[in-house]
């Protein structure tokens, strides 16, 4: 067996190049088949959970492809192959959380390097870039990446990474991946957080990006029962750096977490179609109500980036944000009143969730910055699940109507 960059022996199948005879298989087929051949030892149709820390060697340095589960585990390898293929790439490195994956994607950087990032990145990414990386000599400039020229103007000689999040969280702005990728020069990489869109709706590598990152906790796992992350690339040099970091730092998922994510991703195509159908119904319902001030969903023709979303994405996803009329108090009353929508952080599971981004997902972002970005206390974000459409819309209707009644009572008091 060949040795990897860490000196550990690894099977040649660690890379994820599809076989020639399956290169034209469809998305759902690859989600179910790639990296998931029947177990050669037992014939098990499902990839086994290799719940082991270490692997017995035939002789000193002679392995069957694995020696220690931090460096490689067959269940994790199957997940990495599956998800790399879905993004149209050969290489993937799985991590123990989405934020570990963000950090892993940025492991290509060194002290003195500079990041240009989407101004309204996820709160955890903002905290990492603004509060942690400066301690290691890595700086970040936040810019409106919807403005390509503003992004170009933010570049420095030390800029080594362009960090895109699209659709953005929670206002669902759309960034032109191809246009930003066209700003690349030697030594400058483009990374895309593709968590909201998933590879079913959007494939950044095909648009010129170098690295794709996901919080697999969300749609890829899909069932709100496992935390994880993945970094995917088709560049062998970038993969070698990221995989070295993965092993050196050790923030890897255990085999059970890898198995749950692998299992969840098998149904990604089915789930994403249902998420989008329900989200579109929710967006239309909210957009038609006079007591809703704004609706943010790229599938609505009124969305400012609707045409770009149609060009760049195959679908619009399952997240909808909105501002009800009546301010923060009414928004909080709505969040408290839903029954189908659980009041919870996170997104992408089969169950519908509602949250207040300013206090929950973006709590680590300074108040002044949140106000500047439009992440205000009257904003609500919905992760629309795959329950029956009528139940989802009905739940929101009841919560909106009840909150109006409460507001009228308070006005009379």
Coordinates of C-alpha atoms in Angstrom, one line a residue:
X1 CA 0.0 0.0 0.0
X2 CA 1.3 3.5 -0.7
X3 CA 2.0 5.9 2.1
X4 CA 0.1 9.2 2.5
X5 CA 1.5 12.6 3.4
X6 CA 1.5 11.6 7.1
X7 CA 3.5 8.4 6.6
X8 CA 0.4 6.3 7.1
X9 CA -0.3 3.6 4.6
X10 CA -3.4 4.3 2.6
X11 CA -5.4 2.4 -0.1
X12 CA -5.3 3.9 -3.6
X13 CA -9.1 4.1 -3.4
X14 CA -8.8 7.0 -0.9
X15 CA -9.2 9.3 -3.9
X16 CA -12.6 9.5 -5.4
X17 CA -12.3 9.4 -9.2
X18 CA -15.4 7.7 -10.6
X19 CA -15.0 4.6 -12.6
X20 CA -15.3 5.1 -16.4
X21 CA -18.4 3.1 -16.7
X22 CA -20.3 5.0 -14.0
X23 CA -19.2 8.5 -14.9
X24 CA -22.6 9.3 -16.5
X25 CA -24.7 8.0 -13.6
X26 CA -27.2 10.4 -12.2
X27 CA -27.0 12.3 -8.9
X28 CA -29.3 10.1 -6.8
X29 CA -27.5 7.0 -8.1
X30 CA -24.1 8.3 -7.2
X31 CA -25.4 9.3 -3.7
X32 CA -26.4 5.7 -3.1
X33 CA -23.6 3.9 -4.9
X34 CA -20.3 5.9 -4.8
X35 CA -17.9 4.5 -2.1
X36 CA -20.5 2.0 -1.0
X37 CA -19.7 -1.3 -2.7
X38 CA -20.8 -4.4 -0.8
X39 CA -18.3 -5.3 2.0
X40 CA -15.7 -7.6 0.5
X41 CA -15.4 -9.6 3.7
X42 CA -19.0 -10.2 4.5
X43 CA -21.1 -9.1 1.5
X44 CA -22.9 -6.5 3.6
X45 CA -24.9 -4.3 1.3
X46 CA -24.6 -1.3 3.7
X47 CA -21.1 0.1 4.5
X48 CA -20.3 -1.3 8.0
X49 CA -19.6 1.0 11.0
X50 CA -15.9 0.2 11.6
X51 CA -16.0 1.1 15.3
X52 CA -12.3 0.7 16.0
X53 CA -9.5 3.0 17.1
X54 CA -6.7 0.9 15.6
X55 CA -6.2 -1.8 13.0
X56 CA -4.1 -5.0 13.4
X57 CA -1.1 -5.1 11.1
X58 CA 0.1 -8.2 9.3
X59 CA 3.7 -7.1 10.0
X60 CA 5.4 -4.0 11.1
X61 CA 4.3 -1.3 8.6
X62 CA 2.3 -3.8 6.6
X63 CA -1.4 -2.9 6.8
X64 CA -4.6 -3.5 4.9
X65 CA -4.9 0.2 4.1
X66 CA -5.6 1.5 7.6
X67 CA -3.6 1.7 10.8
X68 CA -5.3 4.3 13.1
X69 CA -8.8 5.8 12.8
X70 CA -7.7 9.4 13.2
X71 CA -5.7 9.0 10.0
X72 CA -8.3 7.0 8.1
X73 CA -11.3 4.8 8.8
X74 CA -13.2 2.7 6.1
X75 CA -16.6 4.2 7.1
X76 CA -15.2 7.7 6.9
X77 CA -13.5 7.0 3.6
X78 CA -16.8 5.8 2.1
X79 CA -18.4 9.1 3.2
X80 CA -15.5 11.2 1.7
X81 CA -15.8 9.3 -1.6
X82 CA -19.6 9.7 -1.7
X83 CA -19.6 13.5 -1.0
X84 CA -16.6 14.3 -3.3
X85 CA -18.4 12.6 -6.2
X86 CA -21.6 14.6 -5.6
X87 CA -19.6 17.8 -5.9
X88 CA -17.8 16.5 -9.1
X89 CA -14.5 16.1 -7.4
X90 CA -11.9 13.5 -6.5
X91 CA -10.9 14.4 -3.0
X92 CA -12.7 15.1 0.3
X93 CA -11.7 15.4 4.0
X94 CA -14.4 14.9 6.6
X95 CA -14.3 16.8 9.9
X96 CA -16.1 16.6 13.2
X97 CA -18.2 19.7 12.7
X98 CA -18.9 22.4 10.1
X99 CA -16.7 24.9 11.9
X100 CA -13.9 22.3 11.9
X101 CA -14.4 22.1 8.2
X102 CA -14.2 25.9 7.8
X103 CA -10.9 25.8 9.7
X104 CA -9.7 22.9 7.6
X105 CA -10.5 24.7 4.4
X106 CA -8.4 27.6 5.7
X107 CA -5.5 25.4 6.6
X108 CA -3.9 26.3 3.3
X109 CA -3.2 29.7 4.8
X110 CA -0.1 30.9 6.8
X111 CA 0.8 33.8 9.0
X112 CA 0.7 37.0 7.0
X113 CA -2.0 35.8 4.6
X114 CA -5.2 37.7 4.0
X115 CA -8.8 36.5 3.4
X116 CA -11.5 38.4 1.5
X117 CA -14.9 37.1 2.8
X118 CA -18.6 37.6 2.1
X119 CA -19.7 40.4 4.5
X120 CA -22.6 38.5 5.8
X121 CA -21.0 35.1 6.6
X122 CA -22.4 32.7 9.2
X123 CA -21.8 33.9 12.7
X124 CA -19.5 31.1 13.6
X125 CA -17.4 31.8 10.5
X126 CA -17.2 35.5 11.4
X127 CA -16.1 34.6 14.9
X128 CA -13.3 32.3 13.6
X129 CA -12.1 34.8 11.0
X130 CA -12.3 37.9 13.3
X131 CA -11.5 36.6 16.8
X132 CA -9.3 33.5 16.2
X133 CA -7.3 33.9 13.0
X134 CA -5.8 37.3 13.9
X135 CA -4.0 35.6 16.8
X136 CA -2.1 33.6 14.1
X137 CA -1.4 36.5 11.8
X138 CA -4.3 35.9 9.3
X139 CA -6.4 38.9 8.6
X140 CA -9.8 39.2 6.9
X141 CA -11.6 41.9 4.9
X142 CA -15.4 41.6 4.7
X143 CA -16.9 42.9 1.5
X144 CA -20.2 42.8 -0.4
X145 CA -19.4 40.1 -2.8
X146 CA -22.5 40.8 -4.8
X147 CA -20.3 43.7 -6.0
X148 CA -17.5 42.2 -8.1
X149 CA -15.6 45.4 -8.4
X150 CA -15.7 46.0 -4.6
X151 CA -14.4 42.5 -4.2
X152 CA -11.6 43.2 -6.7
X153 CA -10.7 46.4 -4.8
X154 CA -10.4 44.5 -1.5
X155 CA -7.7 42.2 -2.9
X156 CA -4.2 42.7 -1.6
X157 CA -0.9 41.2 -2.6
X158 CA -1.2 39.0 0.5
X159 CA -4.8 37.8 -0.3
X160 CA -4.7 34.0 -0.5
X161 CA -8.3 33.1 -0.1
X162 CA -11.7 34.4 -1.3
X163 CA -14.4 33.0 1.0
X164 CA -17.9 32.9 -0.6
X165 CA -21.1 31.9 1.1
X166 CA -24.1 31.7 -1.2
X167 CA -27.0 31.8 -0.5
X168 CA -25.9 33.8 2.5
X169 CA -27.2 33.2 6.0
X170 CA -29.8 34.4 6.9
X171 CA -30.7 37.0 4.2
X172 CA -30.3 34.6 1.2
X173 CA -28.3 36.9 -1.0
X174 CA -26.8 35.3 -4.1
X175 CA -23.1 35.8 -5.1
X176 CA -21.9 35.1 -8.6
X177 CA -19.4 32.3 -8.1
X178 CA -18.1 32.4 -11.6
X179 CA -17.6 36.2 -11.6
X180 CA -15.7 36.1 -8.2
X181 CA -13.7 33.1 -9.4
X182 CA -12.6 35.1 -12.4
X183 CA -10.6 37.3 -10.0
X184 CA -8.2 34.5 -9.2
X185 CA -4.5 34.8 -9.8
X186 CA -1.7 32.3 -9.0
X187 CA -1.7 31.5 -5.3
X188 CA -5.2 32.8 -4.7
X189 CA -7.9 30.2 -4.1
X190 CA -11.7 30.5 -4.0
X191 CA -13.7 28.6 -1.4
X192 CA -17.5 28.3 -1.3
X193 CA -19.6 27.4 1.7
X194 CA -22.3 25.4 -0.2
X195 CA -24.2 24.3 2.9
X196 CA -27.5 26.0 2.0
X197 CA -27.6 25.0 -1.6
X198 CA -26.1 21.5 -1.4
X199 CA -24.5 19.9 -4.5
X200 CA -28.0 18.9 -5.6
X201 CA -28.8 22.5 -6.4
X202 CA -25.4 24.1 -6.9
X203 CA -21.9 22.9 -7.7
X204 CA -19.3 25.6 -7.2
X205 CA -16.3 23.7 -8.6
X206 CA -18.0 23.7 -12.0
X207 CA -18.2 27.5 -11.7
X208 CA -14.5 28.0 -11.1
X209 CA -14.2 27.6 -7.3
X210 CA -11.3 25.5 -5.9
X211 CA -12.7 24.4 -2.6
X212 CA -16.2 23.5 -1.4
X213 CA -17.1 23.3 2.2
X214 CA -20.3 22.0 3.9
X215 CA -21.6 21.7 7.4
X216 CA -22.8 18.1 6.9
X217 CA -24.9 18.7 10.1
X218 CA -27.4 20.4 7.8
X219 CA -28.9 19.0 4.5
X220 CA -26.3 16.4 3.7
X221 CA -26.9 14.5 7.0
X222 CA -30.5 15.8 6.8
X223 CA -31.9 14.4 10.1
X224 CA -30.6 16.7 12.8
X225 CA -28.9 13.8 14.5
X226 CA -25.2 14.2 13.7
X227 CA -22.7 17.1 13.7
X228 CA -20.0 17.1 11.0
X229 CA -18.3 18.9 8.1
X230 CA -16.6 18.2 4.8
X231 CA -14.0 20.0 2.6
X232 CA -14.0 19.0 -1.0
X233 CA -11.6 19.8 -3.9
X234 CA -10.4 18.5 -7.2
X235 CA -6.9 20.0 -6.7
X236 CA -4.4 17.4 -5.5
X237 CA -2.1 20.0 -4.0
X238 CA -4.9 21.7 -2.0
X239 CA -6.2 18.3 -0.9
X240 CA -2.8 17.3 0.4
X241 CA -2.6 20.4 2.6
X242 CA -6.1 20.0 3.9
X243 CA -5.7 16.2 4.5
X244 CA -2.4 16.9 6.3
X245 CA -4.3 19.3 8.6
X246 CA -7.1 16.9 9.1
X247 CA -4.7 14.2 10.4
X248 CA -2.5 16.6 12.3
X249 CA -5.3 18.4 14.2
X250 CA -7.5 15.3 14.5
X251 CA -10.9 17.0 14.4
X252 CA -12.4 14.1 12.5
X253 CA -15.8 12.4 12.8
X254 CA -16.1 9.1 14.5
X255 CA -17.3 6.1 12.4
X256 CA -20.9 6.3 13.7
X257 CA -21.1 10.0 12.8
X258 CA -19.6 9.2 9.3
X259 CA -22.2 6.4 9.0
X260 CA -25.1 8.6 9.9
X261 CA -24.0 11.2 7.4
X262 CA -23.4 8.7 4.7
X263 CA -26.9 7.2 5.3
X264 CA -28.5 10.6 5.3
X265 CA -26.9 11.8 2.1
X266 CA -28.3 8.8 0.2
X267 CA -31.7 10.5 0.2
X268 CA -30.4 14.0 -0.5
X269 CA -32.0 14.3 -4.0
X270 CA -35.5 13.3 -2.7
X271 CA -35.3 15.5 0.4
X272 CA -34.1 18.6 -1.5
X273 CA -36.9 18.4 -3.9
X274 CA -39.4 18.3 -1.1
X275 CA -37.7 21.0 0.9
X276 CA -37.8 23.3 -2.1
X277 CA -41.4 22.6 -2.9
X278 CA -42.5 23.4 0.7
X279 CA -40.2 26.4 0.9
X280 CA -41.6 27.9 -2.3
X281 CA -45.1 27.4 -0.9
X282 CA -44.1 29.1 2.4
X283 CA -42.4 32.0 0.5
X284 CA -45.5 32.6 -1.7
X285 CA -47.8 32.4 1.3
X286 CA -45.7 35.0 3.3
X287 CA -45.3 37.2 0.3
X288 CA -49.1 37.5 -0.1
X289 CA -49.7 38.6 3.4
X290 CA -50.1 42.3 4.2
X291 CA -48.8 41.8 7.7
X292 CA -45.4 40.6 6.4
X293 CA -43.0 43.4 5.5
X294 CA -40.3 41.4 3.6
X295 CA -39.7 37.9 2.4
X296 CA -36.2 36.6 1.5
X297 CA -36.2 33.7 -0.9
X298 CA -34.3 33.5 -4.1
X299 CA -37.1 31.6 -5.8
X300 CA -39.4 34.6 -5.7
X301 CA -39.2 36.7 -8.8
X302 CA -39.1 39.8 -6.5
X303 CA -35.8 38.6 -5.0
X304 CA -33.1 41.0 -6.3
X305 CA -30.8 38.1 -7.3
X306 CA -33.5 35.8 -8.7
X307 CA -32.1 35.8 -12.2
X308 CA -28.6 35.0 -11.0
X309 CA -30.0 32.2 -8.8
X310 CA -31.7 30.7 -11.9
X311 CA -28.5 30.8 -13.8
X312 CA -26.2 29.5 -11.1
X313 CA -28.4 27.1 -9.2
X314 CA -30.7 24.2 -10.3
X315 CA -33.1 25.1 -7.5
X316 CA -33.6 27.6 -4.7
X317 CA -33.3 25.5 -1.5
X318 CA -35.3 25.1 1.6
X319 CA -34.6 28.3 3.7
X320 CA -36.9 31.3 3.9
X321 CA -36.4 34.4 6.0
X322 CA -38.9 37.1 6.6
X323 CA -39.8 40.2 8.6
X324 CA -43.3 40.4 10.0
X325 CA -44.8 43.9 10.5
X326 CA -44.9 44.8 14.1
X327 CA -41.3 44.7 15.0
X328 CA -39.2 42.5 17.3
X329 CA -41.9 41.7 19.8
X330 CA -44.3 40.3 17.1
X331 CA -41.4 38.3 15.6
X332 CA -40.6 36.7 18.9
X333 CA -44.3 36.0 19.5
X334 CA -44.5 34.2 16.1
X335 CA -41.4 32.2 17.0
X336 CA -43.0 31.2 20.3
X337 CA -46.3 30.3 18.8
X338 CA -45.5 27.7 16.0
X339 CA -46.1 24.0 16.6
X340 CA -44.8 22.4 13.4
X341 CA -41.8 24.7 13.4
X342 CA -39.6 23.9 16.3
X343 CA -37.8 27.0 17.9
X344 CA -34.2 25.8 17.4
X345 CA -30.8 26.7 15.9
X346 CA -29.6 24.8 12.8
X347 CA -31.3 23.9 9.6
X348 CA -31.5 21.3 6.9
X349 CA -33.2 18.5 8.8
X350 CA -36.5 16.8 7.8
X351 CA -38.3 18.8 10.5
X352 CA -39.2 22.5 10.1
X353 CA -37.3 24.9 12.4
X354 CA -37.7 28.6 13.2
X355 CA -35.1 30.9 14.7
X356 CA -34.3 34.5 15.5
X357 CA -30.8 34.9 13.8
X358 CA -29.9 38.0 15.7
X359 CA -30.0 36.2 19.0
X360 CA -29.3 32.6 17.9
X361 CA -27.3 31.8 14.8
X362 CA -25.5 35.2 14.7
X363 CA -25.3 35.8 18.4
X364 CA -21.5 36.0 18.2
X365 CA -21.6 38.9 15.7
X366 CA -21.4 42.4 17.3
X367 CA -24.7 44.2 17.5
X368 CA -23.6 47.2 15.4
X369 CA -22.4 44.8 12.6
X370 CA -25.7 42.9 12.7
X371 CA -27.6 46.1 12.4
X372 CA -25.4 47.1 9.4
X373 CA -26.1 43.8 7.7
X374 CA -29.8 43.9 8.3
X375 CA -29.8 41.1 10.8
X376 CA -32.2 42.7 13.2
X377 CA -34.5 41.4 16.0
X378 CA -37.5 41.5 13.8
X379 CA -36.0 39.0 11.3
X380 CA -37.0 35.3 11.4
X381 CA -35.4 32.4 9.5
X382 CA -37.3 29.3 8.6
X383 CA -35.7 26.0 7.7
X384 CA -38.7 24.5 5.9
X385 CA -38.9 20.7 6.5
X386 CA -40.5 17.9 4.5
X387 CA -43.7 17.6 6.5
X388 CA -47.0 18.0 4.6
X389 CA -47.1 21.4 2.8
X390 CA -50.6 22.1 4.2
X391 CA -49.5 21.5 7.8
X392 CA -46.4 23.7 7.4
X393 CA -48.3 26.7 5.8
X394 CA -51.2 26.2 8.3
X395 CA -48.8 26.4 11.2
X396 CA -47.4 29.6 10.0
X397 CA -50.8 31.0 9.3
X398 CA -52.0 30.2 12.9
X399 CA -48.8 31.7 14.4
X400 CA -49.1 34.9 12.4
X401 CA -52.8 35.3 13.1
X402 CA -52.3 34.7 16.8
X403 CA -49.5 37.2 17.0
X404 CA -51.7 39.8 15.4
X405 CA -54.4 39.1 18.0
X406 CA -51.8 39.5 20.8
X407 CA -50.6 42.8 19.2
X408 CA -54.1 44.2 19.1
X409 CA -54.8 43.3 22.7
X410 CA -51.5 45.0 23.8
X411 CA -52.5 48.0 21.8
X412 CA -55.8 48.3 23.7
X413 CA -54.2 47.8 27.1

